[in-house]
PDB file of C-alpha atoms in Angstrom:
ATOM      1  CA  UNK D   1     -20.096  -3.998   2.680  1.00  0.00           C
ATOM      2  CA  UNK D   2     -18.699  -0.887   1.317  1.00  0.00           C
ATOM      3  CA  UNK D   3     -14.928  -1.675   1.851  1.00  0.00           C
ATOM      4  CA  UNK D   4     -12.522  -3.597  -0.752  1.00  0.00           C
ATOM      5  CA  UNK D   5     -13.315  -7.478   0.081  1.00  0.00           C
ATOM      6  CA  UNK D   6     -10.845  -9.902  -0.325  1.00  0.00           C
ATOM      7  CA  UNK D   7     -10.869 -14.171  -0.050  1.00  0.00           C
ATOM      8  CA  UNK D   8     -10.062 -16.372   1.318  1.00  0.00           C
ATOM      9  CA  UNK D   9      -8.284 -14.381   4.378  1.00  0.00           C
ATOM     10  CA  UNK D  10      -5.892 -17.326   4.625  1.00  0.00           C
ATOM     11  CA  UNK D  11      -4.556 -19.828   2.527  1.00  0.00           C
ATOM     12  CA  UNK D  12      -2.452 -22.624   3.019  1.00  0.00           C
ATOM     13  CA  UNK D  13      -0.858 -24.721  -0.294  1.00  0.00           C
ATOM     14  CA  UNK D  14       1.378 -27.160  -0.803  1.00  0.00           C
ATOM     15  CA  UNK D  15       4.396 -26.692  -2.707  1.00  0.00           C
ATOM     16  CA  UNK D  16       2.939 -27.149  -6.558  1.00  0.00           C
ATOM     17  CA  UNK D  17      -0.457 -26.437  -6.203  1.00  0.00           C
ATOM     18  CA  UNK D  18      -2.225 -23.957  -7.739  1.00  0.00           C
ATOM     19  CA  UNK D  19      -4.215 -20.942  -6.193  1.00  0.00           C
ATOM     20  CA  UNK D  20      -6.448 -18.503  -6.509  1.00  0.00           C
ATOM     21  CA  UNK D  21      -6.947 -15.361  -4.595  1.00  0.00           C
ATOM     22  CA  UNK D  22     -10.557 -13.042  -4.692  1.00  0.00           C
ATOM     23  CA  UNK D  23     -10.756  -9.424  -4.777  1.00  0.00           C
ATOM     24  CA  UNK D  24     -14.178  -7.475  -4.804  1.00  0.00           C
ATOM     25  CA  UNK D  25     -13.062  -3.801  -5.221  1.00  0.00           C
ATOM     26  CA  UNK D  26     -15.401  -0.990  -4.018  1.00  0.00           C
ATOM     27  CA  UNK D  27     -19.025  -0.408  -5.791  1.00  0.00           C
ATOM     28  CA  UNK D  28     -17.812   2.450  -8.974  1.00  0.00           C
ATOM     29  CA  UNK D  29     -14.426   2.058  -8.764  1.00  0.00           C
ATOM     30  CA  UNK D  30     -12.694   1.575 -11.551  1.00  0.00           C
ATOM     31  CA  UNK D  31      -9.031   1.336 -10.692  1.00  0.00           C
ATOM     32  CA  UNK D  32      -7.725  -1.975  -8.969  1.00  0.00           C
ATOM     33  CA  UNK D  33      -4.817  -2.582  -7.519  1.00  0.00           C
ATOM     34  CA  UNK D  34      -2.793  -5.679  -6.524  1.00  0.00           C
ATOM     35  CA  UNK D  35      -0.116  -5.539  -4.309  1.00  0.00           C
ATOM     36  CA  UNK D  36       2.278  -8.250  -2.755  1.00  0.00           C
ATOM     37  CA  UNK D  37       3.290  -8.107   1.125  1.00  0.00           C
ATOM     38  CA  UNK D  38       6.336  -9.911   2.427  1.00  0.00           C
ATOM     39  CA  UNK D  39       6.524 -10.115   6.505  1.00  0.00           C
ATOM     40  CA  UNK D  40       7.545  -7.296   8.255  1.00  0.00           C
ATOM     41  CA  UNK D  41       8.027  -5.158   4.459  1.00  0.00           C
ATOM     42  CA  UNK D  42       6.002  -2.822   2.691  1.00  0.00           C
ATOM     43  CA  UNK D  43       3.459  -3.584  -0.236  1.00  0.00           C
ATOM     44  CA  UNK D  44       5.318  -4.053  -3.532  1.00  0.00           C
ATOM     45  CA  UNK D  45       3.197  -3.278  -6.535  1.00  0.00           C
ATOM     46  CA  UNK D  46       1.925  -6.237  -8.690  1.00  0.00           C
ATOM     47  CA  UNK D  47      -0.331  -5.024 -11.803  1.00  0.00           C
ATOM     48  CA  UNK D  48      -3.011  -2.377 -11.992  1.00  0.00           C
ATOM     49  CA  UNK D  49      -6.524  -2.622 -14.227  1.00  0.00           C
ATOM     50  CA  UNK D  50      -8.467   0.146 -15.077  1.00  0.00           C
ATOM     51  CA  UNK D  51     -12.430  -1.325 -15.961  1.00  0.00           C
ATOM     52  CA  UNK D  52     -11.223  -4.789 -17.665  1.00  0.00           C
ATOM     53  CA  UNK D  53      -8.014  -3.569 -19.142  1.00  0.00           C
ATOM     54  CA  UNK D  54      -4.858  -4.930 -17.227  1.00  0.00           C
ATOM     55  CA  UNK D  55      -2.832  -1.271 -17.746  1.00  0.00           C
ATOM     56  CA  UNK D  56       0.538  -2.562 -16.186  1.00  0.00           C
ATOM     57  CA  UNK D  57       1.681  -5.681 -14.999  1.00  0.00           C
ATOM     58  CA  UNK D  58       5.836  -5.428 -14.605  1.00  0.00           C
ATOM     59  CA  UNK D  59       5.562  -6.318 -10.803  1.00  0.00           C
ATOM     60  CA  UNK D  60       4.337  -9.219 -11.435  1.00  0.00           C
ATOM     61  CA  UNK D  61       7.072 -11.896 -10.052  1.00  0.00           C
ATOM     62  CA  UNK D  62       6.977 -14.819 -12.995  1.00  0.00           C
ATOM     63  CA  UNK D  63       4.951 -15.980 -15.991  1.00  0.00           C
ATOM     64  CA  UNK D  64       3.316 -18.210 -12.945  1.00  0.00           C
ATOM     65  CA  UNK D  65       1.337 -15.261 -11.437  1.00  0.00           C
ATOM     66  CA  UNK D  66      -1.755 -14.059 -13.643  1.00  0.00           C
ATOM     67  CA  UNK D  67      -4.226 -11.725 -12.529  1.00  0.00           C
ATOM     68  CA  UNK D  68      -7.787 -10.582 -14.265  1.00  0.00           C
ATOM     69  CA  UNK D  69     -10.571  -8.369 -14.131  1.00  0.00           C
ATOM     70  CA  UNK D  70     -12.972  -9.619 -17.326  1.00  0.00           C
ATOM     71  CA  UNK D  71     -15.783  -7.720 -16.241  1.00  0.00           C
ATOM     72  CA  UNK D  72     -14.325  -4.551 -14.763  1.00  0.00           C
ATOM     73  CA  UNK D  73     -15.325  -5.570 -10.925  1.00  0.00           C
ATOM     74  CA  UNK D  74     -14.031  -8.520  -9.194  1.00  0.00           C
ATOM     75  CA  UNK D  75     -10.734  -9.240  -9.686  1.00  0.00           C
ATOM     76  CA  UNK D  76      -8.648 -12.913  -9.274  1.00  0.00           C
ATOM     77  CA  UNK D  77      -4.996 -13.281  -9.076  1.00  0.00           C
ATOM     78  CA  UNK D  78      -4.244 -16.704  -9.713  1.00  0.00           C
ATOM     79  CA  UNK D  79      -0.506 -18.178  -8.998  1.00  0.00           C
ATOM     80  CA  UNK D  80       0.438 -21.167 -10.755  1.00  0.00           C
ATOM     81  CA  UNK D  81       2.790 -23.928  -8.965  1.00  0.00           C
ATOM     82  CA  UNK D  82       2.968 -22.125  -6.116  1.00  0.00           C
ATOM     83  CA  UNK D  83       6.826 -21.879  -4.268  1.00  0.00           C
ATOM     84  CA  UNK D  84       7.856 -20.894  -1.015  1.00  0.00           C
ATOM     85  CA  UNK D  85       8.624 -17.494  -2.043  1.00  0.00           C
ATOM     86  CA  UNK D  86       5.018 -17.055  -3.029  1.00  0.00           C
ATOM     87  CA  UNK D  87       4.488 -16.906   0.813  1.00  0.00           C
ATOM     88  CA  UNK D  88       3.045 -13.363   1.684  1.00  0.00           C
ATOM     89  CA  UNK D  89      -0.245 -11.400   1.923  1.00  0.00           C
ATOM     90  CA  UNK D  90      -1.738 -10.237  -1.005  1.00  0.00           C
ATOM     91  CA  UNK D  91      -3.194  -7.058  -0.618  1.00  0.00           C
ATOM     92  CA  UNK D  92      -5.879  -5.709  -3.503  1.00  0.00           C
ATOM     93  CA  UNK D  93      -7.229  -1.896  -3.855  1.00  0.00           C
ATOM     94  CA  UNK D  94      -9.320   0.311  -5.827  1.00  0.00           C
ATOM     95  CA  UNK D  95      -9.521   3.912  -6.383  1.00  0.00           C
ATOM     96  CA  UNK D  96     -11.598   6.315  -7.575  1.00  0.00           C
ATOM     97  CA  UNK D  97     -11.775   6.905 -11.603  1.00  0.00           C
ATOM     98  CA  UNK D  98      -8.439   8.300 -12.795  1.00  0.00           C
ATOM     99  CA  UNK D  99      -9.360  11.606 -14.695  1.00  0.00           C
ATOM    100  CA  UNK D 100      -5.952  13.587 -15.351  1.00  0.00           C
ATOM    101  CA  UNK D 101      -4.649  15.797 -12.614  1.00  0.00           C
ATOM    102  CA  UNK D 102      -8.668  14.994 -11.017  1.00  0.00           C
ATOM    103  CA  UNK D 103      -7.671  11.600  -9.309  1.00  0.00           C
ATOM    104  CA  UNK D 104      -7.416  11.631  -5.792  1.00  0.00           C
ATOM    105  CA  UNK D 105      -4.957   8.718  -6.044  1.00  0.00           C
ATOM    106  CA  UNK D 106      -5.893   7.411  -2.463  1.00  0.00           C
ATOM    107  CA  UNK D 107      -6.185   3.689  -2.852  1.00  0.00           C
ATOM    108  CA  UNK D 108      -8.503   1.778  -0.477  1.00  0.00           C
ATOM    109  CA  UNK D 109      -6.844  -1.617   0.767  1.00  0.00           C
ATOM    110  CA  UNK D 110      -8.524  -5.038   1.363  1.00  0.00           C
ATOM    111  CA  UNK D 111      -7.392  -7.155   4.400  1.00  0.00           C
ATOM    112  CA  UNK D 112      -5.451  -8.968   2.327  1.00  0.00           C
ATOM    113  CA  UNK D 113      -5.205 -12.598   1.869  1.00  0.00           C
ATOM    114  CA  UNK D 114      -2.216 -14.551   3.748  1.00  0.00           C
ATOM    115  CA  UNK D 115      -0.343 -17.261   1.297  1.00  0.00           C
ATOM    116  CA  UNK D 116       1.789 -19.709   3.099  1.00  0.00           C
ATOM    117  CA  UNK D 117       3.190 -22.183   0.737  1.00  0.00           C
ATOM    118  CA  UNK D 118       4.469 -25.284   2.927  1.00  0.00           C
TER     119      UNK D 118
ATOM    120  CA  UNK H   1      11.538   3.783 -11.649  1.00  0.00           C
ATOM    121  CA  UNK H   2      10.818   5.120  -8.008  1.00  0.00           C
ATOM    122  CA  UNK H   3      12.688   4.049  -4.713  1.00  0.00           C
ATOM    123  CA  UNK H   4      11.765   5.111  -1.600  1.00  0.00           C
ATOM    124  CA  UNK H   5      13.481   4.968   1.682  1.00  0.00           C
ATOM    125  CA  UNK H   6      11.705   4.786   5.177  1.00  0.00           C
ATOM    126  CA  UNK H   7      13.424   5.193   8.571  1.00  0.00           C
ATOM    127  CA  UNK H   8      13.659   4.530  11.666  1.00  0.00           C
ATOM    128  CA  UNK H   9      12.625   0.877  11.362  1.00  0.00           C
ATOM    129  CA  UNK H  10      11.542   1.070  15.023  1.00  0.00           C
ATOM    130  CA  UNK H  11      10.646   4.077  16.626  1.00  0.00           C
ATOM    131  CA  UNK H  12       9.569   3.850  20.542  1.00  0.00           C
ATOM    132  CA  UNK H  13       8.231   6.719  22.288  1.00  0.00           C
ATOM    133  CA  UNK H  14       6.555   7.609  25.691  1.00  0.00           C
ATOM    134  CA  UNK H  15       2.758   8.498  25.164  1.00  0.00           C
ATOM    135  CA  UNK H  16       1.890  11.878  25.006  1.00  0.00           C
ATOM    136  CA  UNK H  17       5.201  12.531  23.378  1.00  0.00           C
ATOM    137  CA  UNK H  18       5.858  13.054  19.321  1.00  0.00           C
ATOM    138  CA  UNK H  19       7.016  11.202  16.983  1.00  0.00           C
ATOM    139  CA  UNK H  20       8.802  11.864  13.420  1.00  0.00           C
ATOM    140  CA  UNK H  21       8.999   9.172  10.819  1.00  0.00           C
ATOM    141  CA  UNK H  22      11.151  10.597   7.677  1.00  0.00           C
ATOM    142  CA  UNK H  23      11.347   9.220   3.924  1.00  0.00           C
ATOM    143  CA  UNK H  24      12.996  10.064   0.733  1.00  0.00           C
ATOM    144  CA  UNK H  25      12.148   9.255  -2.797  1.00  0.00           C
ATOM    145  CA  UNK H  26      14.155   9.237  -5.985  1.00  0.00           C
ATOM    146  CA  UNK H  27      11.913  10.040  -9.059  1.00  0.00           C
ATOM    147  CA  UNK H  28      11.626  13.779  -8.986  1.00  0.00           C
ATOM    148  CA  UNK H  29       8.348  13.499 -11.314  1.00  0.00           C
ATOM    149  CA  UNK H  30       6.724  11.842  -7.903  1.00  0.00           C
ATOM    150  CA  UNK H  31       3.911  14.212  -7.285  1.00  0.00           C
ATOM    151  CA  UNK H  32       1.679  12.354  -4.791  1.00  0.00           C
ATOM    152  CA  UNK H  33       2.644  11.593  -0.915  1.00  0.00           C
ATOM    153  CA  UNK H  34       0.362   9.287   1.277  1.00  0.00           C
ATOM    154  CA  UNK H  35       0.983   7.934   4.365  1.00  0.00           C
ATOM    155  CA  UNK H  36      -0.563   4.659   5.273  1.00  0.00           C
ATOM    156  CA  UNK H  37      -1.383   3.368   8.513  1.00  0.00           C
ATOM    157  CA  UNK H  38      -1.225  -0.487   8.852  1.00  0.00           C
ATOM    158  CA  UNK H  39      -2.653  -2.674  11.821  1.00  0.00           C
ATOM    159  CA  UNK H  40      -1.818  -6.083  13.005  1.00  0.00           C
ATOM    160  CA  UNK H  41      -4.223  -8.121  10.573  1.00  0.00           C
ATOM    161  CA  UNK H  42      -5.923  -5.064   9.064  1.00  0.00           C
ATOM    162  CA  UNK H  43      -4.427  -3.151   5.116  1.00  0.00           C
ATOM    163  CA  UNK H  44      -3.377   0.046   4.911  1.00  0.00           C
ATOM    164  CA  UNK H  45      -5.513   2.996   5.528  1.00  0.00           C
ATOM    165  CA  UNK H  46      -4.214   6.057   4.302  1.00  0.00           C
ATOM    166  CA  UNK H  47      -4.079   8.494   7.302  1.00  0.00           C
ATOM    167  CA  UNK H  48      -2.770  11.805   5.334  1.00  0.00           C
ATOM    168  CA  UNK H  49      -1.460  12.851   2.188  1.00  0.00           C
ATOM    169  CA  UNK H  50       0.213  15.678   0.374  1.00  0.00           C
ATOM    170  CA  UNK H  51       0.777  16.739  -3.373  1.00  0.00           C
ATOM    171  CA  UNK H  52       4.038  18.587  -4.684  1.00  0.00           C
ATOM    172  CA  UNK H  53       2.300  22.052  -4.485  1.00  0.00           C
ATOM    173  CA  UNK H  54       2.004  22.232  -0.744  1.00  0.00           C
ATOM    174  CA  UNK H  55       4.908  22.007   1.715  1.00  0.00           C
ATOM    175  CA  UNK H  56       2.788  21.372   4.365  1.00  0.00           C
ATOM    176  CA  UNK H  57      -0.239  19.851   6.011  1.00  0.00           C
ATOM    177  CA  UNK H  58      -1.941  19.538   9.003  1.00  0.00           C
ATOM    178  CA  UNK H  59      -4.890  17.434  10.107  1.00  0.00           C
ATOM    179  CA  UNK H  60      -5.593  17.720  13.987  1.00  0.00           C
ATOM    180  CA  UNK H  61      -2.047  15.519  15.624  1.00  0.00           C
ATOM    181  CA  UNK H  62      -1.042  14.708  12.088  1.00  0.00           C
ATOM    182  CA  UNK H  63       1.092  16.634   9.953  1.00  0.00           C
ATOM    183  CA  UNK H  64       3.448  15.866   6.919  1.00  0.00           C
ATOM    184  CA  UNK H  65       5.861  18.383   5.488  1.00  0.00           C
ATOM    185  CA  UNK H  66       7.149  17.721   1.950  1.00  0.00           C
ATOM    186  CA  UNK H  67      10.915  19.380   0.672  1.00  0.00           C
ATOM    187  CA  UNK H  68      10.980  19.046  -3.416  1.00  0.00           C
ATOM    188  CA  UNK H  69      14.353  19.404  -3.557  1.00  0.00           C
ATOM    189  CA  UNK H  70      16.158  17.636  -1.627  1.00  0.00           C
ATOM    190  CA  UNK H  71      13.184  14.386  -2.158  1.00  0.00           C
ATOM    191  CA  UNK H  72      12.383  13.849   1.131  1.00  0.00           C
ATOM    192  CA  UNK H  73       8.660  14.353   3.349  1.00  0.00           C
ATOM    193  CA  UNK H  74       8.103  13.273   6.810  1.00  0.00           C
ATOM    194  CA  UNK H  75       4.975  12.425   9.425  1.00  0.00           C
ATOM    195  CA  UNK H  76       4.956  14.217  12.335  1.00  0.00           C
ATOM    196  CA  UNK H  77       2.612  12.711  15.675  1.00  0.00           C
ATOM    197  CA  UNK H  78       2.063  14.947  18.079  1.00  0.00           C
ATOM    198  CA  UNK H  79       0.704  14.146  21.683  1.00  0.00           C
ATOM    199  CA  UNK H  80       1.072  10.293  20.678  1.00  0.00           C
ATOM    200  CA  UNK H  81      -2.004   8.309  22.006  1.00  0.00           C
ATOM    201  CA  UNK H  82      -1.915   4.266  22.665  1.00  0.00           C
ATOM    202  CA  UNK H  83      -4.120   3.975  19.418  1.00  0.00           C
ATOM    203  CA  UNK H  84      -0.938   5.273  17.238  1.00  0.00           C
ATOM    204  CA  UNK H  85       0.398   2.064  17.940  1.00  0.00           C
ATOM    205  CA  UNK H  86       0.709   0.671  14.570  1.00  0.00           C
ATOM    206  CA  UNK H  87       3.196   0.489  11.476  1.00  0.00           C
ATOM    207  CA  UNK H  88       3.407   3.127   9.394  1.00  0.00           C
ATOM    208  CA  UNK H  89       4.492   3.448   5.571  1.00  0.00           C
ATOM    209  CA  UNK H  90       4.999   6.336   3.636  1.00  0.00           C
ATOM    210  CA  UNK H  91       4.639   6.121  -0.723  1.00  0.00           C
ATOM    211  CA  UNK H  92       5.472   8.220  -3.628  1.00  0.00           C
ATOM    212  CA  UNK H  93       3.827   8.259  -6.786  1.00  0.00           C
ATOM    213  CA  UNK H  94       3.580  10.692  -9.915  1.00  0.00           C
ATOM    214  CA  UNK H  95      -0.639  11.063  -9.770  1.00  0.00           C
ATOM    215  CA  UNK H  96      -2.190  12.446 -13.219  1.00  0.00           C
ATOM    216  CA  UNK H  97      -0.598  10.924 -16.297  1.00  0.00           C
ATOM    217  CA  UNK H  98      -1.750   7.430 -16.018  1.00  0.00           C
ATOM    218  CA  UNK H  99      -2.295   4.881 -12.903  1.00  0.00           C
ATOM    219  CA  UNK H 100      -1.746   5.737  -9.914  1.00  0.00           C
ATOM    220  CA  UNK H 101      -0.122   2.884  -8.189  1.00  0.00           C
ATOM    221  CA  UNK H 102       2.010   3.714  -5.218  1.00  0.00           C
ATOM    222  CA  UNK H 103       5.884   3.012  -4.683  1.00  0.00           C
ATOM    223  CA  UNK H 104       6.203   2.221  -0.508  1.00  0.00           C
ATOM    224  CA  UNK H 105       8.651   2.421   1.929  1.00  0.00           C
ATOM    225  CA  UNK H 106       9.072  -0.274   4.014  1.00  0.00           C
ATOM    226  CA  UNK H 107       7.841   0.695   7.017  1.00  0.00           C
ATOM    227  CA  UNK H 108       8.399   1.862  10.120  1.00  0.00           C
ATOM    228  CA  UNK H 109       6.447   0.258  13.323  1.00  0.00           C
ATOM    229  CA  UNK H 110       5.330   2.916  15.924  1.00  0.00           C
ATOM    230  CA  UNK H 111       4.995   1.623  19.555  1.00  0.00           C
ATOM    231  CA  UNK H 112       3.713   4.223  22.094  1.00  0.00           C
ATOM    232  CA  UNK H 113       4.791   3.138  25.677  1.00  0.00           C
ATOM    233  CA  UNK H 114       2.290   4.026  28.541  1.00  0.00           C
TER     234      UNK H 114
END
């Protein structure tokens, strides 16, 4: 399709267990966003890749959430011993290339994939 | 870094009347203003934006007006149709000197009664 595409749409893991969430940005672009969702909040900002190159990652929560991009597409964000607090929707967007004052800076969201860590 | 706030929470309003959502952002280098429309199940789609150099813009029942000085920009709904029904988030970020990743408010959910 020509939207972001993310998997699986829902997730459910037991306290502990690894996961690992799928994010196949839009064909050319080379920004990529992920974002974490908590119910009923808005998206709080995770890390950001331009191509392969992981640009900024401060929002990430703990040394137990990773994310990478090692061919400049598809992106995973992988969370390690997953906790309660882990439970939200992950949301993951692109953009067009970043060029200076030329970047339109709309990002285009995924559906997100829903974590719920029992 | 940036903070924004979003209010009201809740706005109800009768269809066919407008609505106003208001925000206000703390980094004055914050140069780029979306607005994101959210649906049960769906991600944000941005539904209107606006860049420091404007105050204002319109797109058909959709407007945003932006005041640099005192930090704040709102969305403005006029003749509000069922299909607003949604929540809405507004987000700041300074666009051109690196990424472009978006600070959000936290939202405020539109419901249009009949």
């Amino acid at each position: 399709g020509a939207g972001v595409s993310q998997s699986p749409r829902y997730k459910v893991a037991k306290r502990g267990q690894d996961v690992a969430l799928r994010c196949d940005p839009i064909s050319g672009h080379v920004s990529l966003f992920w974002y974490q969702q908590a119910l009923g909040q808005g998206p709080e900002f995770l890390t950001y890749f331009q191509n392969e190159a992981q640009l900024d990652k401060s929002g990430l929560p703990s040394d137990r959430f990773f994310a990478e991009r090692p061919e400049g597409s598809v992106s995973t964000l992988k969370i390690q011993r997953t906790q309660q607090e882990d439970s939200a929707v992950y949301l993951c967007a692109s953009s067009l290339p970043h060029s200076g004052r030329a970047s339109t800076g709309e990002l285009f969201f995924g559906e997100g994939s829903r974590l719920t860590v029992l | 870094g940036e903070n924004v706030e979003q209010h009201p929470s809740t706005l109800s309003v009768q269809e066919g009347d407008s609505a106003v959502i208001k925000c206000t952002y703390s980094d004055s280098a914050s140069n780029y203003f979306p607005w994101y429309k959210q649906e049960l199940g769906k991600g944000p789609q941005l539904i209107i934006d606006i860049r420091s150099n404007v105050g204002e813009k319109k797109d058909q029942r959709i407007a945003v007006t932006l005041n640099k000085t005192a930090k704040h920009f709102s969305l403005h709904i006029t003749e509000t149709q069922p299909e607003d029904s949604a929540v809405y988030f507004c987000a700041a970020a300074y666009s051109g000197g690196g990424a472009d990743g978006l600070t959000f408010g936290k939202g405020t959910h539109l419901i249009i009664q009949p």
